[in-house]
mmCIF file of C-alpha atoms in Angstrom:
data_model
loop_
_atom_site.group_PDB
_atom_site.id
_atom_site.type_symbol
_atom_site.label_atom_id
_atom_site.label_comp_id
_atom_site.label_asym_id
_atom_site.label_seq_id
_atom_site.Cartn_x
_atom_site.Cartn_y
_atom_site.Cartn_z
ATOM 1 C CA UNK A 17 -5.724 -1.696 -32.768
ATOM 2 C CA UNK A 18 -3.348 -1.027 -29.861
ATOM 3 C CA UNK A 19 -2.915 -3.803 -27.275
ATOM 4 C CA UNK A 20 -1.250 -3.764 -23.861
ATOM 5 C CA UNK A 21 -0.158 -7.140 -22.471
ATOM 6 C CA UNK A 22 -0.712 -7.261 -18.778
ATOM 7 C CA UNK A 23 -0.902 -9.345 -15.597
ATOM 8 C CA UNK A 24 -3.656 -8.762 -13.128
ATOM 9 C CA UNK A 25 -2.221 -9.288 -9.610
ATOM 10 C CA UNK A 26 -3.308 -8.789 -6.058
ATOM 11 C CA UNK A 27 -1.402 -8.500 -2.765
ATOM 12 C CA UNK A 28 -3.690 -9.465 0.105
ATOM 13 C CA UNK A 29 -6.598 -8.116 -1.964
ATOM 14 C CA UNK A 30 -4.934 -4.812 -3.002
ATOM 15 C CA UNK A 31 -5.161 -5.202 -6.774
ATOM 16 C CA UNK A 32 -2.977 -4.109 -9.545
ATOM 17 C CA UNK A 33 -2.450 -4.069 -13.336
ATOM 18 C CA UNK A 34 1.179 -5.149 -13.844
ATOM 19 C CA UNK A 35 2.701 -4.067 -17.206
ATOM 20 C CA UNK A 36 6.043 -5.502 -18.249
ATOM 21 C CA UNK A 37 7.900 -2.961 -20.448
ATOM 22 C CA UNK A 38 9.998 -5.857 -21.855
ATOM 23 C CA UNK A 39 6.761 -7.292 -23.297
ATOM 24 C CA UNK A 40 5.442 -3.765 -24.223
ATOM 25 C CA UNK A 41 8.616 -1.922 -25.524
ATOM 26 C CA UNK A 42 6.679 0.930 -27.163
ATOM 27 C CA UNK A 43 4.173 1.568 -24.377
ATOM 28 C CA UNK A 44 3.390 5.134 -23.473
ATOM 29 C CA UNK A 45 1.132 5.307 -20.448
ATOM 30 C CA UNK A 46 -0.955 8.449 -19.989
ATOM 31 C CA UNK A 47 -3.162 9.429 -17.028
ATOM 32 C CA UNK A 48 -6.180 8.976 -19.307
ATOM 33 C CA UNK A 49 -5.195 5.429 -20.303
ATOM 34 C CA UNK A 50 -4.305 4.464 -16.694
ATOM 35 C CA UNK A 51 -7.537 5.742 -15.210
ATOM 36 C CA UNK A 52 -9.638 3.955 -17.953
ATOM 37 C CA UNK A 53 -7.734 0.656 -17.344
ATOM 38 C CA UNK A 54 -8.332 0.943 -13.575
ATOM 39 C CA UNK A 55 -11.972 1.798 -13.812
ATOM 40 C CA UNK A 56 -13.849 -1.359 -12.723
ATOM 41 C CA UNK A 57 -17.007 -0.709 -14.767
ATOM 42 C CA UNK A 58 -15.311 -0.250 -18.218
ATOM 43 C CA UNK A 59 -11.728 -1.329 -17.794
ATOM 44 C CA UNK A 60 -9.735 -4.099 -16.219
ATOM 45 C CA UNK A 61 -10.303 -2.686 -12.754
ATOM 46 C CA UNK A 62 -7.516 -2.065 -10.197
ATOM 47 C CA UNK A 63 -6.223 0.064 -7.347
ATOM 48 C CA UNK A 64 -3.251 1.039 -9.447
ATOM 49 C CA UNK A 65 -0.793 0.204 -12.237
ATOM 50 C CA UNK A 66 2.709 -1.217 -11.767
ATOM 51 C CA UNK A 67 5.106 -0.610 -14.694
ATOM 52 C CA UNK A 68 8.148 -2.941 -14.366
ATOM 53 C CA UNK A 69 11.276 -2.964 -16.514
ATOM 54 C CA UNK A 70 14.622 -4.600 -16.441
ATOM 55 C CA UNK A 71 17.538 -2.538 -15.035
ATOM 56 C CA UNK A 72 21.209 -2.735 -15.936
ATOM 57 C CA UNK A 73 22.352 -2.623 -12.239
ATOM 58 C CA UNK A 74 19.414 -4.019 -10.239
ATOM 59 C CA UNK A 75 16.886 -6.796 -10.857
ATOM 60 C CA UNK A 76 14.146 -4.340 -12.079
ATOM 61 C CA UNK A 77 12.874 -0.780 -11.987
ATOM 62 C CA UNK A 78 9.312 -0.178 -10.742
ATOM 63 C CA UNK A 79 7.024 2.741 -11.323
ATOM 64 C CA UNK A 80 3.636 2.877 -9.524
ATOM 65 C CA UNK A 81 0.555 4.834 -10.762
ATOM 66 C CA UNK A 82 -2.514 5.411 -8.714
ATOM 67 C CA UNK A 83 -5.864 4.586 -10.253
ATOM 68 C CA UNK A 84 -6.355 8.249 -10.992
ATOM 69 C CA UNK A 85 -3.501 8.095 -13.431
ATOM 70 C CA UNK A 86 -0.940 10.059 -11.425
ATOM 71 C CA UNK A 87 2.385 8.747 -10.336
ATOM 72 C CA UNK A 88 2.072 7.379 -6.803
ATOM 73 C CA UNK A 89 4.529 7.118 -3.899
ATOM 74 C CA UNK A 90 5.698 3.845 -2.414
ATOM 75 C CA UNK A 91 3.171 0.997 -2.586
ATOM 76 C CA UNK A 92 4.016 -1.934 -0.236
ATOM 77 C CA UNK A 93 1.600 -4.496 -1.725
ATOM 78 C CA UNK A 94 2.415 -3.362 -5.210
ATOM 79 C CA UNK A 95 6.092 -3.852 -4.511
ATOM 80 C CA UNK A 96 5.400 -7.358 -3.220
ATOM 81 C CA UNK A 97 3.499 -8.190 -6.476
ATOM 82 C CA UNK A 98 6.336 -6.776 -8.553
ATOM 83 C CA UNK A 99 8.905 -8.910 -6.593
ATOM 84 C CA UNK A 100 6.772 -12.017 -7.235
ATOM 85 C CA UNK A 101 6.494 -11.304 -10.976
ATOM 86 C CA UNK A 102 10.240 -10.440 -11.410
ATOM 87 C CA UNK A 103 11.389 -13.552 -9.491
ATOM 88 C CA UNK A 104 9.301 -15.746 -11.888
ATOM 89 C CA UNK A 105 9.889 -13.936 -15.185
ATOM 90 C CA UNK A 106 13.272 -12.233 -15.082
ATOM 91 C CA UNK A 107 15.407 -15.411 -14.541
ATOM 92 C CA UNK A 108 16.572 -14.238 -11.109
ATOM 93 C CA UNK A 109 18.911 -16.932 -9.732
ATOM 94 C CA UNK A 110 17.879 -16.852 -6.114
ATOM 95 C CA UNK A 111 14.757 -15.742 -4.300
ATOM 96 C CA UNK A 112 16.183 -12.353 -3.264
ATOM 97 C CA UNK A 113 15.824 -9.172 -5.380
ATOM 98 C CA UNK A 114 16.966 -5.650 -5.381
ATOM 99 C CA UNK A 115 15.078 -2.978 -7.360
ATOM 100 C CA UNK A 116 14.558 0.679 -7.851
ATOM 101 C CA UNK A 117 11.356 2.556 -7.042
ATOM 102 C CA UNK A 118 11.122 6.357 -7.227
ATOM 103 C CA UNK A 119 14.950 6.538 -7.409
ATOM 104 C CA UNK A 120 15.433 4.561 -4.140
ATOM 105 C CA UNK A 121 16.794 1.057 -3.746
ATOM 106 C CA UNK A 122 14.623 -1.629 -2.122
ATOM 107 C CA UNK A 123 14.780 -5.314 -1.634
ATOM 108 C CA UNK A 124 12.570 -8.288 -1.162
ATOM 109 C CA UNK A 125 12.378 -12.069 -1.328
ATOM 110 C CA UNK A 126 10.090 -14.948 -2.187
ATOM 111 C CA UNK A 127 9.581 -17.007 0.928
ATOM 112 C CA UNK A 128 7.471 -19.594 -0.890
ATOM 113 C CA UNK A 129 4.905 -19.778 -3.664
ATOM 114 C CA UNK A 130 2.747 -16.600 -3.423
ATOM 115 C CA UNK A 131 4.299 -15.488 -0.066
ATOM 116 C CA UNK A 132 6.471 -12.357 -0.508
ATOM 117 C CA UNK A 133 8.520 -10.308 1.872
ATOM 118 C CA UNK A 134 9.333 -6.637 1.117
ATOM 119 C CA UNK A 135 12.056 -4.700 3.037
ATOM 120 C CA UNK A 136 11.221 -1.037 3.628
ATOM 121 C CA UNK A 137 13.318 1.940 4.611
ATOM 122 C CA UNK A 138 13.125 3.606 8.133
ATOM 123 C CA UNK A 139 9.904 5.609 8.530
ATOM 124 C CA UNK A 140 10.218 9.396 8.746
ATOM 125 C CA UNK A 141 8.186 12.384 10.005
ATOM 126 C CA UNK A 142 6.744 10.365 12.922
ATOM 127 C CA UNK A 143 4.163 12.303 14.969
ATOM 128 C CA UNK A 144 2.540 10.255 17.713
ATOM 129 C CA UNK A 145 -0.603 11.408 19.467
ATOM 130 C CA UNK A 146 -1.566 14.479 17.489
ATOM 131 C CA UNK A 147 -5.004 16.093 17.227
ATOM 132 C CA UNK A 148 -6.550 15.589 13.748
ATOM 133 C CA UNK A 149 -9.161 18.265 12.887
ATOM 134 C CA UNK A 150 -12.219 17.535 10.782
ATOM 135 C CA UNK A 151 -15.185 19.730 9.981
ATOM 136 C CA UNK A 152 -17.021 18.617 13.024
ATOM 137 C CA UNK A 153 -14.627 16.835 15.283
ATOM 138 C CA UNK A 154 -11.159 16.717 16.850
ATOM 139 C CA UNK A 155 -9.811 13.173 16.755
ATOM 140 C CA UNK A 156 -6.711 11.641 18.343
ATOM 141 C CA UNK A 157 -4.389 10.103 15.900
ATOM 142 C CA UNK A 158 -0.816 9.802 14.665
ATOM 143 C CA UNK A 159 1.135 10.518 11.433
ATOM 144 C CA UNK A 160 3.979 8.475 9.813
ATOM 145 C CA UNK A 161 5.635 8.578 6.455
ATOM 146 C CA UNK A 162 6.519 5.055 5.442
ATOM 147 C CA UNK A 163 7.370 5.948 1.910
ATOM 148 C CA UNK A 164 3.772 7.097 1.633
ATOM 149 C CA UNK A 165 2.139 9.439 4.122
ATOM 150 C CA UNK A 166 -0.275 7.818 6.616
ATOM 151 C CA UNK A 167 -2.594 8.830 9.425
ATOM 152 C CA UNK A 168 -3.328 6.088 11.997
ATOM 153 C CA UNK A 169 -6.482 6.298 14.135
ATOM 154 C CA UNK A 170 -7.372 3.746 16.829
ATOM 155 C CA UNK A 171 -10.985 2.560 16.871
ATOM 156 C CA UNK A 172 -11.190 3.245 20.635
ATOM 157 C CA UNK A 173 -10.591 6.954 19.950
ATOM 158 C CA UNK A 174 -13.207 7.263 17.224
ATOM 159 C CA UNK A 175 -16.001 4.669 17.970
ATOM 160 C CA UNK A 176 -18.167 7.154 19.917
ATOM 161 C CA UNK A 177 -18.089 9.425 16.909
ATOM 162 C CA UNK A 178 -18.756 6.694 14.349
ATOM 163 C CA UNK A 179 -21.463 4.893 16.337
ATOM 164 C CA UNK A 180 -21.259 1.780 14.261
ATOM 165 C CA UNK A 181 -19.381 -1.521 13.876
ATOM 166 C CA UNK A 182 -15.713 -1.444 12.972
ATOM 167 C CA UNK A 183 -16.147 -4.045 10.198
ATOM 168 C CA UNK A 184 -19.128 -2.225 8.630
ATOM 169 C CA UNK A 185 -18.769 1.472 9.063
ATOM 170 C CA UNK A 186 -18.423 3.564 5.861
ATOM 171 C CA UNK A 187 -14.934 5.113 6.030
ATOM 172 C CA UNK A 188 -15.229 6.995 2.791
ATOM 173 C CA UNK A 189 -16.787 10.241 4.198
ATOM 174 C CA UNK A 190 -14.465 10.670 7.183
ATOM 175 C CA UNK A 191 -11.488 9.188 5.359
ATOM 176 C CA UNK A 192 -11.874 11.645 2.435
ATOM 177 C CA UNK A 193 -12.304 14.540 4.836
ATOM 178 C CA UNK A 194 -9.058 13.697 6.705
ATOM 179 C CA UNK A 195 -7.219 12.904 3.397
ATOM 180 C CA UNK A 196 -8.048 16.422 2.067
ATOM 181 C CA UNK A 197 -7.575 18.271 5.333
ATOM 182 C CA UNK A 198 -5.507 21.432 5.237
ATOM 183 C CA UNK A 199 -3.500 19.908 8.060
ATOM 184 C CA UNK A 200 -1.901 17.517 5.522
ATOM 185 C CA UNK A 201 -1.854 19.793 2.520
ATOM 186 C CA UNK A 202 -0.679 19.979 -0.171
ATOM 187 C CA UNK A 203 -0.068 16.253 -0.882
ATOM 188 C CA UNK A 204 -2.800 14.819 1.376
ATOM 189 C CA UNK A 205 -2.592 11.579 3.296
ATOM 190 C CA UNK A 206 -3.790 7.935 3.504
ATOM 191 C CA UNK A 207 -6.036 7.258 6.482
ATOM 192 C CA UNK A 208 -5.925 4.017 8.500
ATOM 193 C CA UNK A 209 -8.433 2.891 11.155
ATOM 194 C CA UNK A 210 -7.053 0.278 13.552
ATOM 195 C CA UNK A 211 -8.767 -2.010 16.072
ATOM 196 C CA UNK A 212 -6.565 -4.080 18.442
ATOM 197 C CA UNK A 213 -7.887 -7.499 19.136
ATOM 198 C CA UNK A 214 -6.568 -10.784 20.570
ATOM 199 C CA UNK A 215 -3.653 -11.968 18.627
ATOM 200 C CA UNK A 216 -4.564 -9.814 15.550
ATOM 201 C CA UNK A 217 -4.958 -6.241 14.651
ATOM 202 C CA UNK A 218 -7.727 -5.259 12.313
ATOM 203 C CA UNK A 219 -6.988 -2.433 9.855
ATOM 204 C CA UNK A 220 -9.019 -0.569 7.214
ATOM 205 C CA UNK A 221 -7.543 2.059 4.939
ATOM 206 C CA UNK A 222 -8.817 4.926 2.786
ATOM 207 C CA UNK A 223 -6.106 5.382 0.080
ATOM 208 C CA UNK A 224 -5.375 8.700 -1.603
ATOM 209 C CA UNK A 225 -5.103 8.394 -5.404
ATOM 210 C CA UNK A 226 -7.667 5.599 -5.248
ATOM 211 C CA UNK A 227 -9.961 7.958 -3.258
ATOM 212 C CA UNK A 228 -11.702 4.996 -1.691
ATOM 213 C CA UNK A 229 -11.233 2.155 0.737
ATOM 214 C CA UNK A 230 -8.900 -0.645 -0.599
ATOM 215 C CA UNK A 231 -9.000 -4.276 0.547
ATOM 216 C CA UNK A 232 -5.448 -3.919 1.986
ATOM 217 C CA UNK A 233 -2.644 -1.385 2.243
ATOM 218 C CA UNK A 234 0.944 -2.470 2.949
ATOM 219 C CA UNK A 235 2.489 0.887 3.785
ATOM 220 C CA UNK A 236 -0.566 1.557 5.992
ATOM 221 C CA UNK A 237 0.073 -1.671 7.998
ATOM 222 C CA UNK A 238 3.681 -0.526 8.405
ATOM 223 C CA UNK A 239 2.562 2.929 9.639
ATOM 224 C CA UNK A 240 0.196 1.287 12.142
ATOM 225 C CA UNK A 241 3.142 -0.864 13.295
ATOM 226 C CA UNK A 242 5.244 2.172 13.980
ATOM 227 C CA UNK A 243 2.506 3.735 16.064
ATOM 228 C CA UNK A 244 1.735 0.503 17.914
ATOM 229 C CA UNK A 245 5.388 -0.068 18.806
ATOM 230 C CA UNK A 246 6.028 3.506 19.950
ATOM 231 C CA UNK A 247 2.738 4.130 21.707
ATOM 232 C CA UNK A 248 2.079 0.768 23.334
ATOM 233 C CA UNK A 249 5.454 -0.979 23.094
ATOM 234 C CA UNK A 250 4.017 -3.639 20.786
ATOM 235 C CA UNK A 251 6.599 -6.387 19.891
ATOM 236 C CA UNK A 252 7.528 -7.809 16.479
ATOM 237 C CA UNK A 253 5.985 -9.312 14.570
ATOM 238 C CA UNK A 254 2.603 -7.682 14.355
ATOM 239 C CA UNK A 255 -0.174 -9.404 12.227
ATOM 240 C CA UNK A 256 -2.816 -7.427 10.531
ATOM 241 C CA UNK A 257 -6.149 -8.580 9.363
ATOM 242 C CA UNK A 258 -7.080 -6.532 6.259
ATOM 243 C CA UNK A 259 -10.468 -5.724 4.763
ATOM 244 C CA UNK A 260 -10.014 -8.725 2.436
ATOM 245 C CA UNK A 261 -9.497 -10.965 5.541
ATOM 246 C CA UNK A 262 -5.941 -11.741 4.280
ATOM 247 C CA UNK A 263 -3.172 -11.374 6.779
ATOM 248 C CA UNK A 264 -0.150 -8.953 6.462
ATOM 249 C CA UNK A 265 2.698 -9.420 8.883
ATOM 250 C CA UNK A 266 5.209 -6.627 9.732
ATOM 251 C CA UNK A 267 8.544 -7.575 11.353
ATOM 252 C CA UNK A 268 10.763 -4.904 12.824
ATOM 253 C CA UNK A 269 13.571 -4.220 15.267
ATOM 254 C CA UNK A 270 12.784 -1.826 18.096
ATOM 255 C CA UNK A 271 15.748 -0.423 19.946
ATOM 256 C CA UNK A 272 15.605 2.659 22.371
ATOM 257 C CA UNK A 273 12.176 3.330 20.950
ATOM 258 C CA UNK A 274 13.508 3.590 17.426
ATOM 259 C CA UNK A 275 12.128 1.267 14.780
ATOM 260 C CA UNK A 276 14.292 -0.154 12.017
ATOM 261 C CA UNK A 277 14.731 -3.277 9.787
ATOM 262 C CA UNK A 278 11.068 -3.263 8.787
ATOM 263 C CA UNK A 279 9.636 -5.801 6.434
ATOM 264 C CA UNK A 280 6.220 -6.497 5.093
ATOM 265 C CA UNK A 281 5.101 -10.110 4.371
ATOM 266 C CA UNK A 282 1.938 -11.412 2.851
ATOM 267 C CA UNK A 283 0.317 -13.185 -0.079
ATOM 268 C CA UNK A 284 0.884 -11.938 -3.680
ATOM 269 C CA UNK A 285 -0.398 -13.684 -6.764
ATOM 270 C CA UNK A 286 -1.328 -13.392 -10.397
ATOM 271 C CA UNK A 287 -5.121 -13.446 -10.918
ATOM 272 C CA UNK A 288 -4.936 -13.683 -14.726
ATOM 273 C CA UNK A 289 -3.045 -12.645 -17.786
ATOM 274 C CA UNK A 290 -4.572 -10.750 -20.680
ATOM 275 C CA UNK A 291 -4.445 -8.062 -23.343
ATOM 276 C CA UNK A 292 -6.131 -4.606 -23.042
ATOM 277 C CA UNK A 293 -7.391 -2.857 -26.221
ATOM 278 C CA UNK A 294 -7.112 0.886 -25.762
#
């Protein structure tokens, strides 16, 4: 019998299987094992897997896998979960951490119990107000790479096409079509739908790798922030209401229409601890 010790965590509803290599020194994750673990019907169930390990220079090293078993790009809520875990389990002296993910250095901090802030790098490949082509429509949108690629579409630009309620419409069909569009080939993109309200911005995200809507997406909220700041001059901070109804807050500095010093803050907690028999 082979067992994996794991922590089931969630960041604003975006859920992960966190595996500590210190507790599982001989672990060898394969795409098949990861996809089985993440499958909700027969496994633990999760949007992805976080593999965390101690590092000789930084507080830890993080590797993120999508639920399809493939190595993923930056995951904001996953990073916040990893920060929370490391701060509690790696005997870090203060609440601030530095870690590696995909060969890049990131930082974060524990503000209080289950409230975690993650500092991101400056976004790249920003394309505001582009035309996104689907099989049947041409939709106004924007594109931003926040460590992961994201399309941002405002509800006012698509509600006549959808003809439904923002909270209830099925984003899977149109999300999958845009995610797999030749326009964003070969790697594809995540797709965010954003509705601006009084005091809060609602956001729903179709995530590549999961190939479905998730209850929250941190890098998606950051991508929406970039577009809101550059298109409408929105000020910091911006609060997002996710599909889970949890709030993510993005703080940033906007100077001469250039955004920097971006951070993502929100809840992150352990749901339960267990062992998985594979």
